[in-house]
Coordinates of C-alpha atoms in Angstrom, one line a residue:
Chain D
M1 CA -33.2 -6.6 7.8
G2 CA -31.0 -5.2 5.1
G3 CA -28.3 -3.9 7.4
W4 CA -24.7 -4.0 6.3
L5 CA -21.2 -2.9 7.3
R6 CA -18.6 -1.3 5.1
I7 CA -15.1 -0.6 6.4
A8 CA -13.9 2.1 4.1
G9 CA -10.8 4.1 3.5
L10 CA -11.2 7.8 2.8
G11 CA -7.7 8.2 1.5
P12 CA -5.1 10.7 2.8
G13 CA -7.3 13.8 2.7
A14 CA -8.2 15.1 -0.8
E15 CA -11.7 14.4 -2.1
A16 CA -10.0 13.6 -5.5
M17 CA -8.4 10.5 -3.9
V18 CA -11.6 9.0 -2.5
T19 CA -12.7 6.1 -4.7
P20 CA -16.1 6.1 -6.3
E21 CA -16.8 2.8 -4.5
V22 CA -16.3 4.5 -1.1
S23 CA -18.4 7.6 -2.2
A24 CA -21.2 5.3 -3.2
A25 CA -21.2 3.4 0.1
L26 CA -21.3 6.8 2.0
A27 CA -24.2 7.9 -0.1
E28 CA -26.2 4.9 0.9
A29 CA -25.2 4.8 4.6
T30 CA -27.5 5.5 7.5
D31 CA -24.6 5.7 9.9
V32 CA -20.9 6.7 9.7
V33 CA -18.7 5.6 12.5
G34 CA -15.1 6.6 13.2
Y35 CA -12.5 8.8 14.8
V36 CA -13.9 12.4 15.0
P37 CA -11.7 14.1 12.4
Y38 CA -12.4 11.3 9.8
V39 CA -16.2 11.3 10.5
E40 CA -16.1 15.0 9.9
R41 CA -14.8 14.5 6.4
V42 CA -18.2 13.0 5.5
P43 CA -20.6 16.0 4.9
P44 CA -23.8 15.9 7.0
R45 CA -27.1 15.1 5.2
P46 CA -30.6 14.2 6.2
G47 CA -30.9 10.5 7.0
L48 CA -27.2 10.1 8.0
T49 CA -26.1 10.0 11.6
R50 CA -22.4 10.6 12.2
H51 CA -20.9 8.9 15.3
G52 CA -17.5 10.4 16.1
S53 CA -15.4 8.9 18.9
D54 CA -11.9 9.2 20.4
N55 CA -8.8 7.7 18.8
R56 CA -8.3 5.2 21.5
E57 CA -11.8 3.7 21.4
E58 CA -11.3 1.4 18.4
I59 CA -12.8 -1.8 19.8
R60 CA -15.8 0.0 21.3
R61 CA -16.4 1.8 18.0
A62 CA -16.1 -1.5 16.1
E63 CA -18.7 -3.2 18.4
Q64 CA -21.0 -0.3 18.1
A65 CA -20.8 -0.5 14.3
L66 CA -21.4 -4.3 14.2
Q67 CA -24.4 -4.0 16.5
M68 CA -25.9 -1.2 14.4
A69 CA -25.5 -3.3 11.2
A70 CA -27.1 -6.2 13.1
D71 CA -30.0 -3.9 13.9
G72 CA -30.6 -3.2 10.2
H73 CA -28.5 0.0 9.7
R74 CA -26.3 0.6 6.8
V75 CA -23.1 1.4 8.5
V76 CA -19.8 2.7 7.1
V77 CA -16.8 2.6 9.4
V78 CA -14.3 5.2 8.1
S79 CA -10.5 5.3 8.4
S80 CA -8.1 7.8 6.9
G81 CA -6.0 6.2 4.2
D82 CA -6.6 2.5 3.7
P83 CA -8.7 0.7 6.4
G84 CA -6.4 -2.4 6.3
V85 CA -3.2 -0.6 7.1
F86 CA -3.0 0.2 10.8
A87 CA -6.6 1.3 10.8
M88 CA -10.1 0.1 11.6
A89 CA -10.4 -3.1 9.6
A90 CA -8.3 -5.2 12.0
A91 CA -10.2 -3.7 15.0
V92 CA -13.5 -4.7 13.4
F93 CA -12.4 -8.3 12.9
E94 CA -11.1 -8.4 16.5
A95 CA -14.5 -7.3 17.7
L96 CA -16.3 -9.7 15.4
E97 CA -14.3 -12.6 16.6
A98 CA -14.8 -11.8 20.3
G99 CA -18.4 -10.6 19.9
E100 CA -22.0 -11.8 19.3
P101 CA -22.2 -15.1 17.3
A102 CA -25.0 -13.4 15.2
W103 CA -22.5 -10.9 13.9
S104 CA -20.7 -13.6 11.9
S105 CA -23.5 -13.7 9.3
L106 CA -23.5 -9.9 8.7
D107 CA -22.9 -8.5 5.3
I108 CA -19.4 -7.0 5.7
Q109 CA -17.1 -5.6 3.1
V110 CA -13.8 -3.8 3.3
L111 CA -13.4 -1.0 0.7
P112 CA -9.8 -0.1 0.1
G113 CA -8.4 3.5 0.1
I114 CA -5.3 5.3 -1.0
S115 CA -3.0 4.7 2.0
A116 CA -0.9 7.4 3.5
M117 CA 2.2 5.4 2.3
L118 CA 1.1 5.4 -1.3
A119 CA 0.2 9.1 -1.3
A120 CA 3.4 10.1 0.4
S121 CA 5.4 8.0 -2.0
A122 CA 3.7 9.5 -5.0
R123 CA 4.6 13.1 -3.8
V124 CA 8.3 12.5 -3.9
G125 CA 8.6 10.0 -6.8
A126 CA 8.8 6.3 -6.1
P127 CA 10.8 5.6 -2.9
L128 CA 8.8 2.3 -2.5
G129 CA 9.5 1.2 -6.1
H130 CA 11.3 -1.9 -5.0
D131 CA 10.9 -4.3 -2.0
F132 CA 9.8 -2.5 1.1
C133 CA 8.3 -2.9 4.6
C134 CA 5.8 -1.0 6.5
I135 CA 6.0 -0.6 10.3
N136 CA 3.8 1.1 12.9
L137 CA 6.2 2.8 15.3
S138 CA 3.6 3.3 18.0
D139 CA 4.5 1.2 21.0
N140 CA 1.0 1.3 22.4
L141 CA 0.2 -2.2 21.1
K142 CA 3.6 -3.9 20.9
P143 CA 6.8 -3.8 22.9
W144 CA 9.7 -1.5 21.9
A145 CA 12.0 -4.5 21.6
L146 CA 9.9 -5.9 18.8
I147 CA 10.0 -2.5 16.9
E148 CA 13.8 -2.4 17.3
K149 CA 14.2 -6.0 16.1
R150 CA 12.1 -5.3 13.1
L151 CA 14.0 -2.2 12.2
R152 CA 17.3 -4.1 12.4
L153 CA 16.1 -7.0 10.3
A154 CA 14.5 -4.6 7.7
A155 CA 17.8 -2.8 7.4
E156 CA 19.6 -6.1 7.0
A157 CA 17.1 -7.2 4.3
D158 CA 17.8 -3.8 2.6
F159 CA 14.1 -3.0 2.4
A160 CA 12.9 0.6 1.7
M161 CA 10.7 1.4 4.8
A162 CA 7.5 3.3 5.5
F163 CA 6.7 4.2 9.1
Y164 CA 3.3 5.1 10.5
N165 CA 2.8 6.9 13.8
P166 CA 6.4 8.1 14.3
R167 CA 5.6 10.1 17.3
S168 CA 3.1 9.3 20.0
R169 CA 2.3 11.5 22.9
A170 CA 2.8 8.6 25.3
R171 CA 6.4 8.1 24.4
P172 CA 7.9 11.1 22.6
E173 CA 11.5 9.8 22.9
G174 CA 10.7 6.6 20.9
F175 CA 11.3 8.2 17.5
G176 CA 14.7 9.4 18.5
H177 CA 15.6 5.8 19.2
V178 CA 14.3 4.8 15.8
L179 CA 16.5 7.3 14.1
Q180 CA 19.5 6.2 16.1
V181 CA 18.9 2.5 15.2
L182 CA 18.5 3.4 11.5
R183 CA 21.6 5.6 11.4
E184 CA 23.7 2.7 12.9
A185 CA 22.2 0.2 10.5
C186 CA 21.9 2.2 7.3
G187 CA 24.5 5.0 7.6
P188 CA 24.0 8.8 7.7
Q189 CA 23.8 9.3 4.0
R190 CA 20.6 7.2 3.6
P191 CA 17.6 9.3 2.3
I192 CA 14.7 9.9 4.6
V193 CA 11.4 11.6 3.7
F194 CA 9.0 13.3 6.1
A195 CA 5.6 13.6 4.4
R196 CA 3.0 15.4 6.5
A197 CA -0.7 15.6 5.9
V198 CA -0.3 14.8 2.2
S199 CA -3.0 16.1 -0.1
T200 CA -4.5 18.4 2.6
P201 CA -4.0 22.2 3.0
E202 CA -1.4 21.5 5.7
E203 CA 0.8 19.3 3.5
S204 CA 4.5 19.7 3.9
V205 CA 7.2 17.3 2.6
R206 CA 10.9 17.3 3.4
V207 CA 13.6 15.2 1.9
T208 CA 16.9 14.8 3.9
T209 CA 19.3 12.2 5.1
L210 CA 19.4 10.1 8.3
G211 CA 22.4 12.1 9.4
E212 CA 20.5 15.3 9.2
A213 CA 17.1 14.0 10.4
D214 CA 15.7 15.3 13.6
V215 CA 12.8 14.0 15.7
E216 CA 11.1 17.4 15.4
M217 CA 10.7 16.8 11.7
A218 CA 7.8 14.4 12.4
D219 CA 4.6 14.7 14.3
M220 CA 1.5 12.5 14.5
R221 CA 0.4 13.4 11.0
T222 CA 3.7 12.5 9.4
L223 CA 4.4 9.5 7.3
V224 CA 8.2 8.7 7.3
M225 CA 10.0 6.8 4.6
V226 CA 13.6 5.6 4.5
G227 CA 15.3 4.4 1.3
S228 CA 17.1 1.1 0.7
S229 CA 20.8 1.1 -0.2
Q230 CA 19.7 1.6 -3.8
T231 CA 17.4 4.6 -3.4
R232 CA 18.4 7.6 -5.4
R233 CA 17.9 11.3 -5.1
L234 CA 17.3 13.3 -8.2
E235 CA 17.6 17.1 -8.0
R236 CA 15.0 19.4 -9.5
D237 CA 13.6 22.8 -8.7
G238 CA 12.4 22.6 -5.1
Q239 CA 12.1 19.3 -3.4
P240 CA 14.2 16.5 -5.0
W241 CA 12.7 13.4 -6.4
V242 CA 13.4 10.2 -4.5
Y243 CA 13.1 6.8 -6.1
T244 CA 14.2 3.2 -5.7
P245 CA 15.1 1.5 -9.0
R246 CA 13.3 -1.6 -10.1
S247 CA 16.5 -3.7 -10.0
A248 CA 18.9 -4.7 -7.2
P249 CA 22.3 -6.2 -7.5
Chain H
M1 CA 4.4 24.5 -24.3
G2 CA 1.9 23.2 -21.7
G3 CA 3.0 19.6 -21.9
W4 CA 2.9 17.4 -18.7
L5 CA 3.4 13.9 -17.5
R6 CA 1.2 12.1 -15.0
I7 CA 2.2 8.6 -13.8
A8 CA -1.1 7.2 -12.7
G9 CA -2.5 4.1 -11.0
L10 CA -5.6 2.6 -12.5
G11 CA -6.3 0.4 -9.4
P12 CA -6.8 -3.4 -9.6
G13 CA -9.4 -3.4 -12.3
A14 CA -12.8 -2.1 -11.3
E15 CA -13.8 1.3 -12.5
A16 CA -15.2 2.0 -9.0
M17 CA -11.6 1.9 -7.6
V18 CA -10.2 4.5 -10.0
T19 CA -9.7 7.7 -8.1
P20 CA -11.4 10.9 -9.4
E21 CA -7.9 12.5 -9.7
V22 CA -6.8 9.8 -12.1
S23 CA -10.0 10.0 -14.1
A24 CA -9.6 13.8 -14.4
A25 CA -6.0 13.4 -15.7
L26 CA -7.1 10.8 -18.3
A27 CA -9.9 13.2 -19.4
E28 CA -7.4 15.9 -20.1
A29 CA -4.7 13.7 -21.7
T30 CA -3.6 13.8 -25.3
D31 CA -1.7 10.5 -25.0
V32 CA -1.9 7.4 -22.8
V33 CA 1.2 5.2 -22.6
G34 CA 1.5 1.8 -21.0
Y35 CA 1.4 -2.0 -21.2
V36 CA -1.2 -3.0 -23.7
P37 CA -3.9 -4.4 -21.3
Y38 CA -3.7 -1.3 -19.1
V39 CA -3.9 1.1 -22.0
E40 CA -7.0 -0.7 -23.2
R41 CA -8.7 0.1 -19.9
V42 CA -8.8 3.7 -21.0
P43 CA -11.7 4.1 -23.5
P44 CA -10.8 5.6 -26.9
R45 CA -12.0 9.1 -27.6
P46 CA -11.3 11.8 -30.2
G47 CA -8.1 13.7 -29.4
L48 CA -6.6 10.8 -27.4
T49 CA -3.8 8.6 -28.7
R50 CA -3.3 5.3 -26.9
H51 CA 0.3 3.9 -27.1
G52 CA 0.3 0.3 -25.9
S53 CA 3.6 -1.6 -25.6
D54 CA 5.0 -4.9 -24.4
N55 CA 5.5 -5.7 -20.7
R56 CA 9.3 -5.8 -21.0
E57 CA 9.7 -2.4 -22.6
E58 CA 9.3 -0.2 -19.5
I59 CA 12.3 2.1 -20.0
R60 CA 11.6 2.7 -23.7
R61 CA 8.0 3.4 -22.8
A62 CA 9.1 5.8 -20.1
E63 CA 11.5 7.6 -22.5
Q64 CA 8.7 7.9 -25.1
A65 CA 6.4 9.4 -22.5
L66 CA 9.0 11.9 -21.3
Q67 CA 9.8 13.0 -24.8
M68 CA 6.1 13.5 -25.7
A69 CA 5.6 15.6 -22.6
A70 CA 8.7 17.7 -23.6
D71 CA 7.1 18.1 -27.0
G72 CA 4.0 19.7 -25.4
H73 CA 1.7 16.6 -25.1
R74 CA -0.4 15.9 -22.0
V75 CA 0.8 12.4 -21.3
V76 CA -0.5 9.8 -18.8
V77 CA 1.6 6.8 -18.1
V78 CA -0.8 4.1 -16.8
S79 CA 0.0 1.2 -14.5
S80 CA -2.4 -1.3 -12.9
G81 CA -2.7 -0.8 -9.1
D82 CA -0.4 1.9 -7.8
P83 CA 2.3 3.3 -10.0
G84 CA 4.8 3.4 -7.2
V85 CA 4.6 -0.3 -6.2
F86 CA 6.5 -2.5 -8.7
A87 CA 5.2 -0.4 -11.6
M88 CA 6.0 2.5 -13.9
A89 CA 6.9 5.3 -11.6
A90 CA 10.4 3.9 -10.8
A91 CA 11.0 3.2 -14.5
V92 CA 10.1 6.8 -15.4
F93 CA 12.5 8.2 -12.8
E94 CA 15.3 5.9 -14.1
A95 CA 14.7 7.2 -17.6
L96 CA 14.5 10.7 -16.3
E97 CA 17.9 10.4 -14.5
A98 CA 19.6 8.8 -17.5
G99 CA 17.9 10.9 -20.2
E100 CA 17.8 14.4 -21.7
P101 CA 18.7 17.2 -19.3
A102 CA 15.7 19.2 -20.5
W103 CA 13.4 16.5 -19.1
S104 CA 14.3 17.5 -15.6
S105 CA 12.2 20.7 -15.8
L106 CA 9.1 18.9 -17.0
D107 CA 5.8 19.1 -15.1
I108 CA 5.6 15.6 -13.6
Q109 CA 3.2 14.2 -11.0
V110 CA 2.6 10.7 -9.7
L111 CA -1.0 9.9 -9.0
P112 CA -1.5 7.0 -6.6
G113 CA -3.9 4.2 -7.1
I114 CA -5.4 1.3 -5.1
S115 CA -2.5 -1.2 -5.2
A116 CA -3.2 -4.9 -5.8
M117 CA -2.0 -5.6 -2.3
L118 CA -4.6 -3.3 -0.7
A119 CA -7.4 -4.6 -2.9
A120 CA -6.5 -8.2 -2.1
S121 CA -6.2 -7.5 1.6
A122 CA -9.6 -5.9 1.6
R123 CA -11.2 -8.9 0.0
V124 CA -10.2 -11.3 2.8
G125 CA -10.3 -9.0 5.8
A126 CA -7.2 -7.3 7.1
P127 CA -4.2 -9.7 6.7
L128 CA -1.8 -6.6 6.5
G129 CA -3.4 -5.0 9.6
H130 CA 0.0 -5.1 11.4
D131 CA 3.6 -4.6 10.3
F132 CA 4.2 -6.1 6.9
C133 CA 6.6 -6.3 3.9
C134 CA 6.0 -6.4 0.2
I135 CA 8.3 -8.3 -2.1
N136 CA 8.5 -8.7 -5.8
L137 CA 9.2 -12.4 -6.5
S138 CA 10.3 -11.9 -10.1
D139 CA 14.0 -12.6 -10.4
N140 CA 14.2 -10.7 -13.7
L141 CA 15.7 -7.7 -11.9
K142 CA 17.4 -9.2 -8.9
P143 CA 19.2 -12.4 -8.0
W144 CA 17.3 -15.3 -6.4
A145 CA 19.8 -15.2 -3.5
L146 CA 18.5 -11.7 -2.5
I147 CA 14.9 -12.9 -2.7
E148 CA 15.6 -15.8 -0.4
K149 CA 17.6 -13.6 2.0
R150 CA 14.6 -11.2 2.2
L151 CA 12.1 -14.0 2.7
R152 CA 14.1 -15.4 5.7
L153 CA 14.6 -12.0 7.3
A154 CA 11.0 -11.1 6.8
A155 CA 10.0 -14.4 8.5
E156 CA 12.4 -13.7 11.4
A157 CA 10.9 -10.2 11.7
D158 CA 7.5 -11.9 11.9
F159 CA 6.1 -9.5 9.2
A160 CA 2.9 -10.3 7.3
M161 CA 4.0 -10.5 3.7
A162 CA 2.6 -9.5 0.3
F163 CA 4.1 -11.0 -2.8
Y164 CA 3.9 -9.6 -6.3
N165 CA 4.7 -11.6 -9.5
P166 CA 4.8 -15.0 -7.8
R167 CA 5.2 -16.8 -11.1
S168 CA 7.3 -15.7 -14.1
R169 CA 7.4 -17.6 -17.4
A170 CA 11.2 -17.2 -17.3
R171 CA 11.5 -19.2 -14.1
P172 CA 8.4 -21.2 -13.2
E173 CA 10.2 -23.2 -10.5
G174 CA 11.0 -20.0 -8.4
F175 CA 7.7 -19.9 -6.6
G176 CA 8.1 -23.5 -5.5
H177 CA 11.3 -22.5 -3.8
V178 CA 9.6 -19.6 -2.2
L179 CA 6.9 -21.8 -0.7
Q180 CA 9.6 -24.2 0.6
V181 CA 11.6 -21.4 2.3
L182 CA 8.4 -20.0 3.9
R183 CA 7.3 -23.5 5.1
E184 CA 10.6 -24.0 6.8
A185 CA 10.6 -20.5 8.3
C186 CA 7.0 -20.1 9.3
G187 CA 5.6 -23.7 9.6
P188 CA 2.9 -25.5 7.7
Q189 CA -0.1 -24.0 9.6
R190 CA 0.6 -20.4 8.6
P191 CA -2.2 -18.8 6.5
I192 CA -1.6 -18.0 2.9
V193 CA -4.0 -16.2 0.6
F194 CA -4.0 -16.4 -3.2
A195 CA -6.0 -13.4 -4.6
R196 CA -6.3 -13.4 -8.4
A197 CA -7.5 -10.5 -10.5
V198 CA -9.3 -8.9 -7.6
S199 CA -12.3 -6.7 -8.7
T200 CA -12.3 -8.0 -12.2
P201 CA -14.7 -10.6 -13.7
E202 CA -11.9 -13.2 -13.4
E203 CA -11.5 -12.7 -9.6
S204 CA -10.8 -15.7 -7.5
V205 CA -9.6 -15.8 -3.9
R206 CA -8.4 -18.8 -2.0
V207 CA -7.4 -19.0 1.7
T208 CA -5.3 -22.0 2.8
T209 CA -2.1 -22.9 4.7
L210 CA 1.5 -23.0 3.7
G211 CA 1.3 -26.8 4.2
E212 CA -1.5 -27.1 1.7
A213 CA -0.3 -24.4 -0.7
D214 CA 0.7 -25.5 -4.2
V215 CA 2.6 -23.5 -6.9
E216 CA -0.4 -24.0 -9.3
M217 CA -2.6 -21.8 -7.0
A218 CA -0.7 -18.7 -8.3
D219 CA -0.3 -17.3 -11.8
M220 CA 1.0 -14.0 -13.1
R221 CA -2.2 -12.2 -12.1
T222 CA -2.1 -13.5 -8.5
L223 CA -1.2 -11.4 -5.4
V224 CA -0.1 -13.8 -2.6
M225 CA -0.2 -12.9 1.1
V226 CA 1.3 -14.8 4.0
G227 CA 0.3 -14.0 7.6
S228 CA 2.5 -13.3 10.5
S229 CA 2.6 -15.6 13.6
Q230 CA -0.4 -13.5 14.9
T231 CA -2.6 -13.7 11.9
R232 CA -6.0 -15.3 12.5
R233 CA -8.6 -17.1 10.4
L234 CA -12.2 -16.4 11.1
E235 CA -14.7 -18.8 9.6
R236 CA -17.8 -17.6 7.8
D237 CA -20.0 -18.9 5.0
G238 CA -17.7 -19.4 2.0
Q239 CA -14.1 -18.0 2.2
P240 CA -12.9 -17.3 5.8
W241 CA -11.8 -13.9 6.9
V242 CA -8.1 -13.5 7.5
Y243 CA -6.8 -10.7 9.7
T244 CA -3.8 -9.7 11.7
P245 CA -4.6 -8.0 15.0
R246 CA -3.3 -4.6 15.8
S247 CA -1.2 -5.7 18.8
A248 CA 1.7 -8.1 19.0
P249 CA 3.3 -9.6 22.1

């Protein structure tokens, strides 16, 4: 009965980075569903119900959103950044596949957003300007051995790298291992960028080297980037620019 | 004298995916600089000069933009998608590093955009929902051997993969080699997505397998994605959904 589901990215934080497509979906929604701090980014208004839930409840949240859309609601599932990069889109499709057969005929669209990786990269220049990879460092959903294998192969491939969720409460020592593996594989001079809460009032960005990097430079809101062997540092007043040239030898 | 340079991403094509931040910069600009079809996406208005140039002239275009900003102009360099992903941001920093010392004190900002990869991923579900890599297949700026090495290591790391510039006029046979390497490394059943001109009137999206994939399914406007070993295909009316679950064994 006219219900639909949109899985939308709110971008990294600033209103000025929310796409008009996402704003339009939110303006038409009857229900917004997501992790509490993201749902709170959508201002309350009459006719809109905001359903905030805990970080770990992704599948339950996805099921709730699918069922509301099946019941005729206009539902937006919100993620920070882009919904397709370590966010709610995969969870919704997992729930869809495992759930009610009727859900498969729902009107569903994914609306992209400015990912944390793109926002962080823009702040410091163009560290992802050449081939790169993107790895979620949380070991909640995969074994540490797989993370380490991917780090070593990414270094061998000489990718620039973007890392999400560098520090989880469940395993605070994990990021120290990551830095150790990268130092061995890439050497201590390799540039590393810690970009925290980009485009929010709490934004802070630090550019350093793997040799100088410390686990305390990252928290749960930090996006970490490591350059390839070609990545360059360009001094200016304040924080240097970091960029990876378009060509590789 | 009040000049500045913004390196902005116009997103994949639709106006509804241009961020307000980028629209505001374009509204204040005196000059827009870029590859002809991207410059033409900015409507003409009094007080705005549009400088379109050829695809291969990235460094000259970057130098022109930097010099105009140094001369007091408000300059926006436009790229399709995101400027930091195989686009103009890296070229501007290359030109900045090699160019006039006075340029280093210019007011420069990079304004992110919805990259082709994120837009294409959204159209089919969440193929990049877990660890992934992003490779420019053009061998204009790097040797083919490096591309092949990265493909093999990416497959070994079991990344999902996004590929830019699958087919260049200069080397049309390259993409056939890419498909061959991937078939060997990932097997013929692995999902592959061809997403052409997403969000434009010419959009077309096709989901198939590496075994069925053909070089003719891609052209210069196609973003290609290949799943990891975990990527799933979910049938629906029309094109199936493709997503990579959040967890990996």
